[in-house]
Coordinates of C-alpha atoms in Angstrom, one line a residue:
Chain M
M1 CA 9.8 46.1 -63.4
T2 CA 6.5 44.5 -61.6
V3 CA 4.4 44.0 -65.2
N4 CA 8.0 42.2 -66.3
N5 CA 7.4 39.6 -63.3
T6 CA 3.8 40.1 -63.9
I7 CA 4.4 38.7 -67.2
A8 CA 6.5 36.4 -66.7
H9 CA 4.5 34.6 -63.7
Q10 CA 1.3 34.6 -66.4
R11 CA 3.5 32.8 -68.7
L12 CA 4.4 30.1 -66.9
I13 CA 0.7 30.0 -65.8
L14 CA -0.4 29.9 -69.4
T15 CA 2.4 26.4 -70.3
G16 CA 1.4 24.8 -67.0
D17 CA 5.3 25.0 -66.0
R18 CA 4.1 26.9 -62.5
E19 CA 2.5 23.4 -61.2
R20 CA 5.7 21.5 -62.2
F21 CA 7.7 24.7 -60.5
K22 CA 5.5 23.9 -57.2
D23 CA 5.4 20.2 -57.4
L24 CA 8.9 19.9 -57.5
L25 CA 9.4 22.6 -54.1
M26 CA 6.4 20.8 -52.2
R27 CA 8.7 17.5 -52.8
R28 CA 11.9 19.4 -51.4
L29 CA 10.4 20.7 -49.2
I30 CA 8.3 17.6 -47.8
E31 CA 12.0 15.8 -47.7
C32 CA 14.0 18.3 -46.1
G33 CA 11.3 17.9 -42.8
W34 CA 10.6 21.4 -43.1
R35 CA 6.6 20.3 -43.8
D36 CA 7.0 19.0 -40.2
Q37 CA 8.4 21.9 -38.8
V38 CA 5.4 24.0 -40.5
R39 CA 3.2 21.5 -38.6
M40 CA 4.8 22.0 -35.3
L41 CA 4.3 25.8 -35.7
C42 CA 0.7 25.4 -36.1
R43 CA 0.4 23.4 -32.9
E44 CA 1.8 25.8 -31.3
A45 CA 0.2 28.7 -32.1
V46 CA -3.6 26.2 -31.9
K47 CA -2.4 26.3 -28.5
E48 CA -1.3 29.6 -27.9
N49 CA -4.9 30.0 -28.6
E50 CA -7.1 29.8 -25.6
G51 CA -10.0 27.2 -26.3
G52 CA -8.9 25.6 -29.3
N53 CA -11.1 27.0 -31.5
V54 CA -8.7 28.3 -34.1
N55 CA -9.7 31.1 -37.1
F56 CA -7.6 30.2 -40.6
D57 CA -6.8 33.5 -41.2
T58 CA -5.0 34.1 -37.6
L59 CA -3.3 30.8 -38.1
V60 CA -1.5 31.5 -41.3
S61 CA -1.0 34.8 -39.9
R62 CA 0.9 33.5 -37.2
V63 CA 2.3 30.6 -38.9
T64 CA 3.5 32.1 -42.5
P65 CA 5.9 34.4 -41.8
R66 CA 7.9 32.2 -39.8
A67 CA 7.2 29.1 -42.0
R68 CA 9.0 31.0 -45.1
A69 CA 12.4 31.7 -42.8
L70 CA 12.2 28.3 -41.8
V71 CA 12.5 27.0 -46.1
P72 CA 15.5 25.5 -46.4
D73 CA 18.6 28.3 -48.6
T74 CA 19.9 24.7 -50.8
V75 CA 16.0 24.5 -51.8
K76 CA 15.1 28.5 -52.4
K77 CA 18.6 28.5 -54.4
E78 CA 18.0 25.2 -56.0
L79 CA 14.1 26.5 -57.3
L80 CA 15.6 29.8 -58.3
Q81 CA 17.9 28.9 -60.6
K82 CA 15.7 26.4 -62.5
I83 CA 13.0 29.3 -62.7
K84 CA 15.7 31.4 -64.4
T85 CA 17.0 29.2 -66.6
H86 CA 13.1 28.4 -67.7
L87 CA 12.1 31.6 -68.7
L88 CA 15.8 32.1 -70.3
T89 CA 14.9 29.5 -72.6
P90 CA 13.0 30.6 -75.3
K91 CA 10.3 28.1 -76.6
D92 CA 10.6 27.2 -80.3
Chain A
M1 CA -8.7 39.8 -88.0
T2 CA -8.5 39.7 -84.4
K3 CA -7.1 36.0 -84.1
I4 CA -4.2 36.9 -86.4
V5 CA -3.3 40.1 -84.3
S6 CA -3.9 37.9 -81.4
E7 CA -1.1 35.6 -82.5
L8 CA 1.0 37.9 -83.7
S9 CA 0.9 39.9 -80.3
M10 CA 1.9 36.4 -79.2
N11 CA 5.0 36.4 -81.0
D12 CA 5.6 40.1 -80.2
L13 CA 5.0 39.2 -76.2
N14 CA 7.3 36.5 -76.3
I15 CA 10.1 38.0 -78.6
K16 CA 9.6 41.6 -76.4
F17 CA 9.8 39.1 -73.4
F18 CA 13.0 37.4 -73.9
E19 CA 14.1 40.5 -74.5
I20 CA 13.6 41.7 -71.3
M21 CA 14.4 38.1 -69.6
Q22 CA 18.2 38.4 -71.3
N23 CA 18.8 41.6 -68.8
E24 CA 19.9 39.1 -66.2
N25 CA 18.8 41.4 -63.3
N26 CA 15.2 40.8 -64.8
A27 CA 15.3 37.3 -64.8
E28 CA 16.6 37.1 -61.1
E29 CA 13.9 39.6 -60.2
A30 CA 11.3 37.8 -62.1
A31 CA 12.9 34.6 -60.9
S32 CA 12.6 35.3 -56.9
F33 CA 9.0 36.6 -57.6
I34 CA 7.8 33.7 -58.9
F35 CA 9.5 31.5 -56.0
D36 CA 7.7 33.8 -53.6
S37 CA 4.8 33.6 -55.2
V38 CA 5.3 29.5 -55.5
C39 CA 6.0 28.6 -52.3
D40 CA 3.6 31.4 -50.8
D41 CA 1.2 28.7 -52.4
V42 CA 3.1 25.6 -51.0
T43 CA 2.4 27.3 -47.4
L44 CA -0.9 28.0 -48.0
G45 CA -1.8 24.8 -49.5
F46 CA 0.3 22.9 -45.9
V47 CA -1.7 25.1 -43.5
F48 CA -4.6 24.5 -45.4
E49 CA -4.5 20.3 -44.8
F50 CA -3.7 21.3 -41.3
H51 CA -6.2 23.5 -40.0
H52 CA -9.0 20.7 -42.3
G53 CA -7.7 18.1 -40.0
L54 CA -7.5 20.0 -36.6
K55 CA -12.0 20.9 -37.6
T56 CA -12.4 17.3 -38.4
G57 CA -10.6 15.7 -36.0
L58 CA -8.3 13.8 -38.4
T59 CA -4.7 15.4 -36.5
D60 CA -6.1 13.4 -33.6
L61 CA -6.8 10.5 -34.6
I62 CA -3.4 10.7 -36.7
E63 CA -1.7 11.7 -33.7
G64 CA -3.2 9.4 -31.1
E65 CA -4.6 10.9 -27.7
K66 CA -2.9 12.6 -25.6
E67 CA -1.4 11.3 -22.2
E68 CA -2.8 12.8 -18.9
D69 CA 0.2 14.0 -17.6
D70 CA -1.6 14.5 -14.2
S71 CA -1.5 11.3 -13.0
F72 CA 1.7 10.8 -13.4
K73 CA 2.9 13.5 -11.3
I74 CA 4.4 13.1 -7.7
V75 CA 2.7 14.7 -5.1
N76 CA 4.6 17.0 -3.4
S77 CA 2.9 17.6 -0.4
P78 CA 3.2 17.5 3.5
E79 CA 0.9 15.1 5.1
C80 CA 0.5 13.1 1.5
D81 CA 2.5 10.3 -0.2
V82 CA 3.8 10.5 -3.6
F83 CA 0.3 9.0 -5.0
G84 CA -1.6 11.8 -3.5
L85 CA -3.2 9.0 -0.5
S86 CA -2.7 10.7 3.2
V87 CA -0.1 9.3 5.4
L88 CA -2.1 10.2 8.4
K89 CA -2.6 6.6 10.3
K90 CA -6.3 6.0 11.1
T91 CA -7.7 7.6 14.5
Q92 CA -9.1 6.5 17.6
D93 CA -12.6 6.0 16.9
T94 CA -12.6 3.0 15.1
N95 CA -12.2 1.3 18.1
C96 CA -14.8 0.0 20.0
V97 CA -15.7 0.1 23.7
C98 CA -16.7 -3.4 24.9
P99 CA -20.0 -2.8 27.0
N100 CA -19.2 -5.4 28.8
C101 CA -16.2 -5.1 30.3
D102 CA -15.5 -1.0 29.3
R103 CA -11.8 -2.1 27.0
P104 CA -11.1 -0.3 24.0
V105 CA -10.9 -2.9 21.7
S106 CA -10.0 -2.6 18.0
A107 CA -13.2 -3.0 15.5
T108 CA -11.5 -5.6 13.7
R109 CA -11.5 -7.4 16.9
F110 CA -14.7 -6.8 18.4
A111 CA -16.1 -9.8 18.0
P112 CA -13.8 -12.1 18.8
H113 CA -13.5 -10.3 22.1
L114 CA -17.1 -9.9 22.5
E115 CA -16.9 -13.7 21.9
K116 CA -14.5 -14.4 24.5
C117 CA -15.6 -12.0 26.8
M118 CA -19.7 -12.2 27.4
G119 CA -19.4 -15.9 26.1
M120 CA -21.6 -15.3 23.1
G121 CA -19.6 -18.1 20.9
R122 CA -19.8 -22.1 20.8
N123 CA -17.2 -22.9 22.8
S124 CA -17.0 -19.9 25.0
S125 CA -20.1 -20.3 25.8
R126 CA -20.2 -23.8 26.6
I127 CA -17.0 -22.9 29.1
A128 CA -18.9 -20.0 30.7
S129 CA -22.4 -22.0 31.3
R130 CA -20.0 -24.5 32.8
R131 CA -18.3 -21.4 34.8
I132 CA -21.7 -20.3 35.9
A133 CA -22.7 -23.4 36.9
S134 CA -19.5 -24.2 39.0
N135 CA -19.6 -20.4 40.9
S136 CA -23.3 -21.5 41.9
R137 CA -22.4 -24.3 43.2
E138 CA -19.7 -23.6 45.9
P139 CA -20.3 -19.5 46.6
T140 CA -17.4 -18.9 48.2
S141 CA -15.5 -16.2 49.8
Y142 CA -13.1 -15.8 46.9
A143 CA -15.8 -15.7 44.7
G144 CA -14.3 -12.1 44.1
L145 CA -10.9 -13.0 43.5
L146 CA -12.0 -15.7 41.1
S147 CA -13.3 -13.4 38.8
D148 CA -10.9 -11.2 38.6
D149 CA -8.5 -14.2 37.5
E150 CA -10.7 -15.8 35.3
D151 CA -10.6 -12.7 33.1
D152 CA -6.6 -13.0 32.6
A153 CA -7.3 -16.8 31.5
D154 CA -9.7 -15.1 29.2
W155 CA -7.0 -12.7 27.9
A156 CA -4.4 -14.9 27.3
G157 CA -6.4 -17.4 25.3
G158 CA -5.5 -20.3 24.1
S159 CA -5.9 -23.9 24.2
L160 CA -3.7 -24.4 27.2
H161 CA -6.0 -22.4 29.6
T162 CA -9.3 -23.6 28.2
E163 CA -7.7 -27.0 29.5
R164 CA -6.7 -26.0 32.9
R165 CA -10.1 -24.9 33.3
K166 CA -12.3 -28.1 32.8
R167 CA -9.3 -29.9 34.7
R168 CA -9.8 -27.1 37.2
I169 CA -14.0 -28.0 37.2
K170 CA -13.2 -31.5 37.7
N171 CA -10.6 -31.2 40.1
N172 CA -13.9 -29.5 42.7
N173 CA -16.3 -32.2 41.6
S174 CA -13.4 -34.6 43.5
R175 CA -12.7 -32.9 45.9
K176 CA -15.7 -31.9 47.4
P177 CA -15.7 -34.7 50.0
A178 CA -12.2 -33.9 50.9
K179 CA -13.6 -29.6 51.5
V180 CA -16.9 -30.8 54.2
H181 CA -14.2 -32.5 56.2
K182 CA -12.0 -30.3 55.5
N183 CA -14.9 -27.8 57.4
N184 CA -16.0 -29.8 60.3
S185 CA -12.3 -30.3 61.1
S186 CA -10.5 -27.2 61.0
R187 CA -10.6 -24.4 63.7
T188 CA -8.4 -22.4 62.0
N189 CA -9.6 -22.3 58.8
N190 CA -10.4 -19.3 57.3
G191 CA -9.2 -18.0 53.9
T192 CA -8.0 -19.3 50.9
T193 CA -4.1 -19.1 52.2
N194 CA -4.9 -22.2 54.2
C195 CA -6.7 -24.3 52.3
D196 CA -4.1 -23.6 49.4
S197 CA -1.0 -24.0 51.6
N198 CA -3.2 -27.2 52.3
D199 CA -4.0 -28.9 49.2
G200 CA 0.1 -27.5 48.8
G201 CA 1.0 -30.1 51.3
A202 CA -0.6 -32.6 50.8
T203 CA 0.6 -32.3 46.8
Y204 CA 4.7 -32.2 47.4
E205 CA 3.7 -34.7 50.1
T206 CA 3.4 -37.2 48.0
M207 CA 6.3 -37.2 46.7
S208 CA 10.5 -37.6 47.9
A209 CA 12.7 -34.7 48.2
N210 CA 14.6 -35.2 45.5
E211 CA 11.8 -35.3 43.3
K212 CA 10.2 -32.0 44.9
K213 CA 13.9 -30.9 44.3
N214 CA 14.2 -31.9 40.4
L215 CA 10.5 -30.7 39.8
L216 CA 10.7 -27.4 41.7
L217 CA 14.5 -27.0 39.4
Q218 CA 11.7 -27.4 36.1
I219 CA 8.6 -25.9 37.2
C220 CA 7.1 -22.7 38.8
G221 CA 5.4 -25.1 41.1
V222 CA 3.0 -22.3 43.0
V223 CA 0.0 -23.5 44.1
S224 CA -2.8 -21.6 42.4
E225 CA -5.6 -20.6 44.4
H226 CA -8.4 -21.6 42.3
T227 CA -7.3 -25.3 40.5
K228 CA -5.4 -25.5 43.6
K229 CA -2.6 -27.4 41.5
L230 CA 1.3 -26.8 40.9
C231 CA 2.0 -23.8 38.2
T232 CA 4.1 -26.2 35.9
R233 CA 4.7 -23.4 33.5
S234 CA 8.5 -22.4 33.6
T235 CA 10.0 -21.1 37.2
R236 CA 10.0 -18.0 35.2
C237 CA 6.5 -17.7 35.0
P238 CA 4.5 -14.1 35.0
Q239 CA 1.7 -15.3 36.4
H240 CA 3.4 -15.8 40.0
T241 CA 5.9 -13.6 41.7
E242 CA 9.1 -14.2 42.7
E243 CA 8.0 -14.2 46.2
Q244 CA 5.3 -16.8 45.7
R245 CA 7.7 -19.2 44.0
R246 CA 10.5 -18.2 46.9
A247 CA 7.5 -18.9 49.8
L248 CA 6.8 -22.4 48.0
R249 CA 10.0 -23.4 48.1
N250 CA 10.3 -22.8 51.7
S251 CA 7.4 -24.0 52.3
V252 CA 7.9 -27.4 50.7
L253 CA 11.7 -27.8 51.0
E254 CA 11.7 -26.7 54.6
P255 CA 13.0 -30.1 56.3
S256 CA 16.4 -29.7 53.9
T257 CA 17.4 -25.8 53.6
P258 CA 20.8 -26.5 51.2
E259 CA 18.3 -27.8 48.9
S260 CA 16.5 -23.9 49.4
Q261 CA 19.8 -22.4 48.1
T262 CA 20.3 -24.9 45.7
M263 CA 16.9 -23.5 43.6
G264 CA 18.6 -19.9 43.5
L265 CA 17.4 -18.5 45.9
T266 CA 19.9 -16.3 48.1
A267 CA 19.8 -16.9 51.8
D268 CA 18.7 -13.3 53.5
D269 CA 15.1 -13.1 51.6
A270 CA 14.7 -17.0 53.2
G271 CA 12.5 -16.2 56.3
S272 CA 10.9 -12.7 54.8
P273 CA 8.1 -14.1 52.5
P274 CA 4.8 -13.8 54.9
D275 CA 3.4 -17.0 53.8
S276 CA 5.9 -19.1 55.0
S277 CA 5.1 -19.6 58.3
P278 CA 1.1 -20.1 58.3
S279 CA 1.4 -22.0 56.0
S280 CA 4.0 -24.4 57.3
S281 CA 2.2 -25.2 60.1
C282 CA -1.0 -25.5 58.7
S283 CA 0.7 -28.3 57.0
S284 CA 2.2 -29.8 59.5
S285 CA -1.2 -30.2 60.9
S286 CA -3.3 -30.8 58.2
R287 CA -0.5 -33.5 57.3
K288 CA -2.4 -36.0 59.9
R289 CA -5.7 -35.4 58.5
D290 CA -3.9 -36.4 54.5
R291 CA -2.2 -39.3 56.1
H292 CA -6.3 -41.1 56.0
R293 CA -7.2 -40.6 52.6
A294 CA -3.3 -40.6 51.0
P295 CA -2.7 -43.8 50.1
P296 CA -5.5 -44.8 48.5
K297 CA -5.5 -41.2 46.3
L298 CA -1.9 -41.5 45.2
K299 CA -1.5 -43.2 42.3
G300 CA -4.5 -40.6 41.2
K301 CA -2.5 -37.2 42.6
R302 CA 0.6 -38.8 40.9
E303 CA -0.6 -39.3 37.8
R304 CA -2.3 -35.7 37.7
N305 CA 1.1 -34.3 39.0
I306 CA 3.4 -35.8 36.7
S307 CA 0.9 -35.3 33.0
P308 CA 1.7 -31.9 32.4
N309 CA 5.3 -31.9 33.0
S310 CA 5.7 -34.5 30.6
R311 CA 3.8 -32.4 28.4
D312 CA 5.6 -30.1 29.0

């Protein structure tokens, strides 16, 4: 199963469609205000860390799980649908 | 060869892939996997961006400096106001003690006080030197009393008092011959009350009964023992006691007792003051003396007596 996933992933990267999806997702997340929420999360993480000197790894490990949970369902559904249809449509 | 193989394999792979993707579950699973990886990328990108801003100080520049909350906090302690300043009043140690009179004086008023007290200033020194001069000229028995009263006048301050002092000095000078005359002739001359009553009798004597009454209705009228002038302040002036006023009215309005009652004095108190009897006897004896010089002096004295009234 994971082999299938990696194959599909590799195919997207090869065709350059992955970048398109990534741009789309980024645009959607900015539109819905997710980016500002993540910025707030980062600030909180910095404040929690005394001294203000934050390692990037700790920042990622603290922020990423919460940021993933904050992604709106509509955006996620839209992206999944588009990727799926893209996978199913054969290329000439 | 290899190229052909690869082309074949690509083709094969494509076909195989679509076969697999025809399965709904596989497609969904692949989609979610791809979404996760893309989403991770995006998140990581944002975190990178933030971290970069943080390290280079860009975030601070964009968001601006944070305001200090401390300066806007209301201080909530008992001995401070809301600004954190002490509300305790300034203590006694700001006061200075005058080296001349030992009175505690506030530091801000110390210079003006010294000017008055020690005669250091321009006006005060002039007055003080004149005072010293006049004191040395007549070292009389009431020198001690004089200094006490003078201090009071200094403390009250004001132009009126300086004027009064000048008048007093003038008075002293002009009175000298009379004083000599009095010392030579008098038998019972032994102190201040005597000359007071003498003078008071003389000044009041130049007036008619009506004039005296009108005058005493308006002013205090007590004869000062230093200036030998009538007190021209209101009938309730704080410098003289009710006793003094009553005694003077009794002595001056002696011939007509009902008049003294119209002055607002009670009848039962009329005889009590100790000054009344000697002064009255004295004035009667001195009247003869004053008659000698009364006519020529009358005009000047009248003027001097009336002018304070008109000013008031």
